[in-house]
Tab-separated table of C-alpha atoms in Angstrom:
chain	number	residue	atom	x	y	z
A	274	MET	CA	33.518	-10.892	3.212
A	275	GLU	CA	32.259	-14.698	3.696
A	276	MET	CA	30.525	-13.690	5.996
A	277	LEU	CA	28.562	-10.181	4.016
A	278	THR	CA	27.557	-13.360	1.546
A	279	THR	CA	26.004	-15.601	3.695
A	280	VAL	CA	23.734	-12.990	4.691
A	281	TRP	CA	23.072	-12.202	1.280
A	282	ASN	CA	21.713	-15.539	1.085
A	283	LYS	CA	19.909	-15.885	3.609
A	284	CYS	CA	18.218	-12.440	2.577
A	285	ARG	CA	17.446	-13.102	-0.718
A	286	ILE	CA	16.068	-16.769	0.634
A	287	LEU	CA	13.495	-14.944	3.221
A	288	ARG	CA	12.415	-12.988	0.451
A	289	MET	CA	11.166	-16.363	-1.700
A	290	VAL	CA	9.402	-17.094	1.255
A	291	ASN	CA	7.689	-14.108	1.615
A	292	VAL	CA	6.974	-13.784	-1.640
A	293	THR	CA	5.843	-18.107	-2.219
A	294	VAL	CA	3.249	-17.460	1.180
A	295	GLN	CA	1.733	-14.398	0.171
A	296	ARG	CA	1.286	-16.328	-3.798
A	297	ARG	CA	0.218	-19.529	-1.788
A	298	TYR	CA	-2.115	-17.274	0.303
A	299	LEU	CA	-3.832	-15.097	-2.780
A	300	THR	CA	-4.599	-18.144	-4.169
A	301	GLY	CA	-8.092	-18.861	-5.137
A	302	ALA	CA	-8.922	-14.930	-4.258
A	303	GLY	CA	-12.041	-12.968	-5.543
A	304	ARG	CA	-10.355	-10.881	-8.554
A	305	ASP	CA	-13.734	-8.674	-9.311
A	306	SER	CA	-13.883	-5.719	-6.537
A	307	ARG	CA	-16.300	-3.623	-9.229
A	308	LEU	CA	-18.788	-6.251	-6.574
A	309	ALA	CA	-17.305	-5.852	-3.126
A	310	LYS	CA	-20.501	-3.658	-1.225
A	311	PRO	CA	-20.193	-5.245	2.533
A	312	ALA	CA	-23.437	-3.583	4.657
A	313	SER	CA	-22.684	-1.692	7.895
A	314	ASP	CA	-23.094	-4.935	9.471
A	315	ASP	CA	-20.537	-6.665	7.784
A	316	ILE	CA	-17.414	-4.112	8.168
A	317	PRO	CA	-14.280	-6.524	9.468
A	318	GLN	CA	-13.092	-4.019	12.056
A	319	PRO	CA	-9.482	-5.354	13.326
A	320	ARG	CA	-8.448	-6.587	16.906
A	321	GLU	CA	-6.842	-2.689	18.162
A	322	PRO	CA	-8.837	-0.114	16.450
A	323	ILE	CA	-6.417	2.145	13.881
A	324	LYS	CA	-6.646	5.543	14.385
A	325	LEU	CA	-5.539	7.821	12.052
A	326	VAL	CA	-6.583	11.608	11.993
A	327	SER	CA	-5.551	13.716	9.440
A	328	PRO	CA	-3.068	17.120	10.447
A	329	THR	CA	-4.789	20.834	10.432
A	330	SER	CA	-3.553	21.099	6.849
A	331	ALA	CA	-5.286	18.342	4.771
A	332	GLU	CA	-7.760	20.750	5.961
A	333	PRO	CA	-8.133	22.790	2.799
A	334	LEU	CA	-8.020	19.706	1.018
A	335	ILE	CA	-10.882	17.562	1.958
A	336	LYS	CA	-14.354	18.322	0.917
A	337	TYR	CA	-17.960	16.645	2.420
A	338	SER	CA	-20.593	16.122	1.079
A	339	ASP	CA	-23.390	17.136	3.394
A	340	ALA	CA	-24.606	14.036	3.023
A	341	PHE	CA	-22.095	12.710	4.593
A	342	ILE	CA	-21.745	14.984	7.536
A	343	GLU	CA	-25.313	14.590	7.972
A	344	ARG	CA	-26.121	10.871	7.762
A	345	GLY	CA	-23.088	10.258	11.264
A	346	TYR	CA	-19.641	9.146	8.876
A	347	ASN	CA	-17.201	9.385	10.378
A	348	LYS	CA	-14.740	11.965	8.773
A	349	ASN	CA	-11.157	9.815	9.735
A	350	ASP	CA	-12.426	7.609	7.870
A	351	ILE	CA	-10.089	9.286	4.608
A	352	PHE	CA	-6.656	10.508	6.181
A	353	LEU	CA	-4.660	12.685	4.212
A	354	TYR	CA	-1.323	13.764	5.723
A	355	PRO	CA	0.039	16.375	2.995
A	356	GLU	CA	4.347	16.938	2.575
A	357	PHE	CA	4.176	13.436	4.413
A	358	ILE	CA	7.976	12.964	2.882
A	359	ASP	CA	10.813	15.944	1.536
A	360	SER	CA	11.235	16.714	-1.496
A	361	GLU	CA	14.672	14.914	-1.701
A	362	GLU	CA	12.479	12.124	-0.342
A	363	HIS	CA	10.091	12.734	-2.921
A	364	ASP	CA	12.629	12.891	-5.688
A	365	LEU	CA	14.622	9.117	-4.331
A	366	LEU	CA	11.495	7.591	-4.624
A	367	VAL	CA	11.267	8.497	-7.922
A	368	ARG	CA	14.234	7.285	-9.194
A	369	SER	CA	13.884	4.380	-7.555
A	370	CYS	CA	10.085	3.822	-9.456
A	371	ASN	CA	11.020	4.755	-12.763
A	372	LYS	CA	13.820	1.924	-12.627
A	373	LYS	CA	11.665	-0.724	-10.941
A	374	LEU	CA	8.933	0.449	-14.050
A	375	ARG	CA	11.403	-0.079	-16.910
A	376	ARG	CA	12.801	-3.184	-15.257
A	377	LEU	CA	9.531	-4.605	-14.358
A	378	ALA	CA	6.873	-3.141	-16.677
A	379	SER	CA	8.250	-1.133	-19.265
A	380	ASN	CA	5.102	-0.439	-21.026
A	381	TYR	CA	2.098	1.173	-20.502
A	382	GLU	CA	-1.313	-0.958	-20.473
A	383	GLN	CA	-4.579	0.343	-21.736
A	384	GLY	CA	-6.890	-2.268	-19.682
A	385	HIS	CA	-7.020	-4.046	-16.427
A	386	PHE	CA	-8.311	-7.202	-16.461
A	387	ASP	CA	-11.179	-5.441	-14.547
A	388	LYS	CA	-11.332	-2.824	-16.878
A	389	ARG	CA	-10.739	0.051	-13.971
A	390	ILE	CA	-8.257	1.642	-14.685
A	391	HIS	CA	-6.430	2.267	-18.167
A	392	ASN	CA	-3.034	3.588	-19.383
A	393	TYR	CA	-0.912	2.833	-16.548
A	394	ARG	CA	1.777	0.169	-16.008
A	395	GLU	CA	2.581	-1.249	-12.256
A	396	CYS	CA	4.498	-3.338	-10.446
A	397	THR	CA	5.469	-4.778	-6.936
A	398	VAL	CA	8.279	-4.175	-5.101
A	399	SER	CA	9.309	-7.238	-2.371
A	400	ALA	CA	12.311	-6.033	-1.566
A	401	TRP	CA	10.922	-2.742	0.027
A	402	LEU	CA	9.221	-4.886	2.571
A	403	PRO	CA	10.376	-5.913	6.401
A	404	ASN	CA	10.027	-9.572	6.345
A	405	LYS	CA	9.376	-9.419	10.147
A	406	LEU	CA	6.123	-7.305	8.888
A	407	GLY	CA	4.803	-9.609	5.800
A	408	ILE	CA	3.182	-12.467	5.866
A	409	ALA	CA	5.705	-14.780	6.242
A	410	GLY	CA	7.073	-13.062	9.411
A	411	HIS	CA	3.071	-13.503	10.862
A	412	ILE	CA	3.044	-16.818	9.821
A	413	ALA	CA	6.549	-16.819	11.802
A	414	LYS	CA	5.843	-15.243	15.171
A	415	ALA	CA	2.036	-17.053	15.272
A	416	THR	CA	4.119	-20.754	14.831
A	417	GLY	CA	6.608	-20.141	17.339
A	418	ARG	CA	9.578	-19.818	14.615
A	419	TYR	CA	12.307	-16.721	15.029
A	420	VAL	CA	12.207	-14.285	13.822
A	421	ASP	CA	15.231	-11.584	14.180
A	422	GLU	CA	13.514	-8.186	15.383
A	423	ASN	CA	16.942	-5.611	15.279
A	424	PRO	CA	19.454	-7.167	13.411
A	425	ALA	CA	23.314	-5.778	12.445
A	426	ASP	CA	22.331	-3.365	9.732
A	427	LEU	CA	23.633	-4.110	6.837
A	428	PRO	CA	25.639	-1.926	4.325
A	429	ASP	CA	22.868	-0.390	2.435
A	430	ARG	CA	20.854	1.200	5.510
A	431	ALA	CA	20.909	4.716	6.002
A	432	PRO	CA	21.744	4.747	9.309
A	433	ILE	CA	18.449	6.576	11.159
A	434	GLY	CA	17.109	4.930	14.333
A	435	LYS	CA	16.835	1.155	14.094
A	436	SER	CA	17.212	-1.161	11.930
A	437	SER	CA	14.226	-3.165	10.812
A	438	GLY	CA	14.970	-6.944	9.742
A	439	TRP	CA	15.019	-5.431	5.642
A	440	THR	CA	14.798	-8.539	3.291
A	441	SER	CA	17.395	-7.610	0.416
A	442	ILE	CA	20.994	-5.209	-0.139
A	443	GLY	CA	20.785	-2.250	-3.040
A	444	LYS	CA	21.497	0.944	-3.684
A	445	HIS	CA	18.616	3.596	-2.300
A	446	ASP	CA	17.021	0.549	-0.837
A	447	GLY	CA	18.261	1.492	3.025
A	448	ILE	CA	16.898	4.897	2.852
A	449	ILE	CA	13.365	3.878	0.896
A	450	ARG	CA	13.316	1.223	3.852
A	451	HIS	CA	12.965	4.156	6.333
A	452	ILE	CA	10.836	6.419	4.782
A	453	LEU	CA	8.630	3.382	4.445
A	454	GLU	CA	8.775	1.761	7.994
A	455	ARG	CA	7.200	5.678	8.779
A	456	VAL	CA	3.707	5.061	7.367
A	457	TRP	CA	4.096	1.042	8.538
A	458	GLY	CA	4.378	2.363	11.923
A	459	MET	CA	1.029	4.275	12.318
A	460	PHE	CA	-0.593	1.382	12.432
A	461	PRO	CA	-1.318	-1.705	15.373
A	462	PRO	CA	1.617	-3.833	14.554
A	463	GLN	CA	-0.650	-7.044	13.991
A	464	LEU	CA	-1.478	-5.995	11.050
A	465	ALA	CA	0.643	-7.881	8.192
A	466	TRP	CA	1.686	-6.141	5.124
A	467	LEU	CA	1.648	-6.894	1.385
A	468	PRO	CA	4.417	-5.608	-0.790
A	469	PRO	CA	4.418	-2.153	-1.911
A	470	HIS	CA	2.721	-1.761	-4.851
A	471	VAL	CA	3.659	0.940	-7.500
A	472	LEU	CA	1.324	2.433	-9.911
A	473	ASP	CA	2.104	4.228	-12.768
A	474	LEU	CA	-0.726	6.444	-14.144
A	475	HIS	CA	-0.008	7.513	-17.497
A	476	GLU	CA	-1.319	11.316	-18.341
A	477	ASP	CA	-4.105	10.699	-20.488
A	478	GLY	CA	-4.548	7.803	-17.899
A	479	GLU	CA	-7.794	6.867	-15.133
A	480	ILE	CA	-9.202	4.998	-12.903
A	481	LEU	CA	-12.752	4.050	-12.719
A	482	PRO	CA	-15.267	3.230	-9.694
A	483	HIS	CA	-14.920	0.312	-7.959
A	484	ILE	CA	-14.358	-0.845	-3.727
A	485	ASP	CA	-10.643	-2.525	-3.411
A	486	ASN	CA	-11.776	-6.623	-3.212
A	487	PRO	CA	-11.847	-7.608	0.529
A	488	GLU	CA	-10.404	-10.766	-0.275
A	489	TYR	CA	-7.029	-9.870	-1.192
A	490	SER	CA	-6.059	-7.091	1.031
A	491	GLY	CA	-7.837	-6.336	4.591
A	492	PHE	CA	-8.735	-3.171	6.394
A	493	VAL	CA	-6.258	-0.359	5.035
A	494	VAL	CA	-5.641	1.131	1.477
A	495	GLY	CA	-3.564	4.170	0.486
A	496	GLY	CA	-1.259	5.417	-1.358
A	497	LEU	CA	2.450	7.926	-1.466
A	498	CYS	CA	1.654	10.355	-4.408
A	499	LEU	CA	4.692	11.131	-6.358
A	500	LEU	CA	4.607	13.632	-9.142
A	501	GLY	CA	1.110	15.037	-10.535
A	502	SER	CA	-1.676	16.182	-8.351
A	503	ALA	CA	-4.951	14.218	-8.776
A	504	VAL	CA	-8.564	14.666	-7.358
A	505	SER	CA	-10.016	11.466	-6.119
A	506	THR	CA	-13.248	10.800	-5.327
A	507	PHE	CA	-14.827	8.589	-2.943
A	508	LYS	CA	-19.086	7.910	-3.439
A	509	HIS	CA	-20.798	5.514	-1.712
A	510	ALA	CA	-21.963	2.948	-3.428
A	511	SER	CA	-25.347	2.380	-2.843
A	512	ASP	CA	-25.751	6.983	-2.508
A	513	PRO	CA	-23.264	8.664	-4.392
A	514	SER	CA	-24.792	11.817	-2.961
A	515	ILE	CA	-22.544	10.391	0.056
A	516	ARG	CA	-19.400	11.489	-1.623
A	517	VAL	CA	-15.766	12.936	-0.347
A	518	ASP	CA	-13.360	14.952	-2.651
A	519	VAL	CA	-9.708	14.551	-1.656
A	520	LEU	CA	-6.919	16.570	-3.293
A	521	LEU	CA	-3.954	14.266	-3.736
A	522	PRO	CA	-0.741	16.657	-3.779
A	523	PRO	CA	3.063	14.913	-4.405
A	524	ARG	CA	4.928	14.098	-1.787
A	525	SER	CA	0.767	13.267	0.512
A	526	LEU	CA	-0.133	10.394	1.578
A	527	TYR	CA	-3.541	8.656	2.108
A	528	PHE	CA	-5.392	5.932	3.662
A	529	MET	CA	-8.826	5.011	3.326
A	530	THR	CA	-10.682	2.643	6.665
A	531	ASN	CA	-13.430	1.388	7.881
A	532	ARG	CA	-16.177	1.764	5.966
A	533	VAL	CA	-15.185	4.570	3.429
A	534	ARG	CA	-12.349	1.919	2.686
A	535	TYR	CA	-15.392	-1.521	2.621
A	536	GLN	CA	-18.052	0.413	1.314
A	537	PHE	CA	-17.110	3.943	-0.856
A	538	THR	CA	-15.810	3.492	-4.093
A	539	HIS	CA	-13.278	5.553	-5.291
A	540	GLU	CA	-11.619	6.619	-8.744
A	541	ILE	CA	-9.070	9.376	-10.965
A	542	THR	CA	-11.267	10.477	-13.494
A	543	ALA	CA	-10.528	11.706	-16.829
A	544	ASP	CA	-13.496	13.861	-16.812
A	545	PRO	CA	-12.195	17.121	-16.689
A	546	ALA	CA	-15.242	18.495	-14.532
A	547	GLN	CA	-14.441	16.987	-12.129
A	548	ARG	CA	-10.715	17.686	-12.432
A	549	VAL	CA	-11.003	21.617	-10.710
A	550	TRP	CA	-10.560	22.604	-7.124
A	551	GLY	CA	-11.144	25.415	-5.891
A	552	GLY	CA	-13.182	26.452	-9.066
A	553	GLN	CA	-9.895	25.842	-10.543
A	554	PRO	CA	-8.923	23.198	-12.677
A	555	VAL	CA	-6.588	20.443	-12.064
A	556	PRO	CA	-4.428	19.759	-14.983
A	557	LYS	CA	-4.079	15.957	-16.351
A	558	ALA	CA	-1.158	15.172	-15.218
A	559	HIS	CA	1.408	12.266	-14.790
A	560	ARG	CA	1.461	10.629	-12.106
A	561	ILE	CA	2.969	7.490	-9.802
A	562	SER	CA	1.283	5.955	-6.723
A	563	LEU	CA	3.526	4.106	-4.231
A	564	MET	CA	0.231	1.798	-2.732
A	565	PHE	CA	-0.240	0.467	0.462
A	566	ARG	CA	-2.816	-2.607	1.775
A	567	ASP	CA	-2.235	-5.318	4.718
A	568	ALA	CA	-3.267	-8.968	4.229
A	569	LYS	CA	-6.252	-10.657	4.988
A	570	GLU	CA	-5.825	-12.662	8.153
A	571	PRO	CA	-7.055	-16.128	7.844
A	572	ALA	CA	-10.426	-16.680	9.996
A	573	GLY	CA	-8.494	-18.781	12.735
A	574	GLY	CA	-4.987	-16.850	12.901
A	575	TRP	CA	-1.774	-16.865	10.225
A	576	GLY	CA	-0.419	-20.217	12.226
A	577	SER	CA	-4.148	-22.718	12.024
A	578	SER	CA	-5.785	-22.371	8.184
A	579	LEU	CA	-3.005	-20.942	6.144
A	580	GLU	CA	-1.633	-24.232	3.622
A	581	ILE	CA	1.447	-24.164	2.489
A	582	GLY	CA	3.806	-26.473	0.455
A	583	SER	CA	6.706	-28.876	2.565
A	584	ALA	CA	9.625	-26.863	0.610
A	585	THR	CA	8.355	-23.283	1.733
A	586	THR	CA	7.708	-24.607	5.134
A	587	THR	CA	11.445	-25.971	5.323
A	588	MET	CA	12.123	-22.446	3.915
A	589	MET	CA	10.944	-20.556	6.854
A	590	THR	CA	12.772	-23.695	9.454
A	591	SER	CA	15.731	-22.788	7.770
A	592	THR	CA	16.026	-19.350	7.429
A	593	LEU	CA	13.529	-17.795	10.151
A	594	GLY	CA	14.592	-20.684	13.261
A	595	ASP	CA	18.567	-19.299	12.765
A	596	SER	CA	19.206	-17.240	15.107
A	597	GLY	CA	22.736	-15.989	13.705
A	598	MET	CA	20.792	-14.032	10.806
């Protein structure tokens, strides 16, 4: 019991470190995502290419405009994986997301700070992010700190595969973490991930066209779709005839990368004319997205240009440097 208490306390401290470092890292980042329209030559590229290819089951759910094809845009910049999770996993995620939302964001908001989203509620779940995949873990590796890649399993973990260095103990968290590890495992290991973000969109809510701010996050933006279906539209910021329409059914996983991530707006509209697929209307529906974004790495790498306070440094030294965890 004493050993379990020690492990629990260290995990709580490490989660605090991860959140503190991320907050310091994001301080000063621009907030108006509508202004982010990089030119072709300005698109950042990861050191290791991101190689996502949609399965053939996604073909009926993606429509590319003629201009998108004729001008040589890459279809793989939009990734869609239908039925990425099964019904049992979907229902568990819905219950868990709703529990977090009731505690952290009980009321729907009518307007966002950038006026791009209406009738929504949201929260961030840092407990679902592995320490080794977050910003704190990458800083630890870059500065020679100890990161336990395969610690002993904690009591909440599902007995599936190997342990992954998770941050806390909680009911159902083990199963959820293994689900999310399947998502992160699709990408190069050098990416540092921000905590999963839960976005609950009311039946009457909408997301207006915008580009996620490149100063806030990195190369990829995506989501795991829960509850209702929606049509998401991606349009080139300078030429809306270059577009992609995607039907997002529940249990599907999508990602935008490369040009689509940096040059295309994305939206989920309340306009009935755009909520049509195969000639049939897509009804308005309450939906939840579990969002995934990687962090933008500082120009000099994680160990060189990120300034953190002495208290955070002390906690990283005492926690990440302890091989007994």
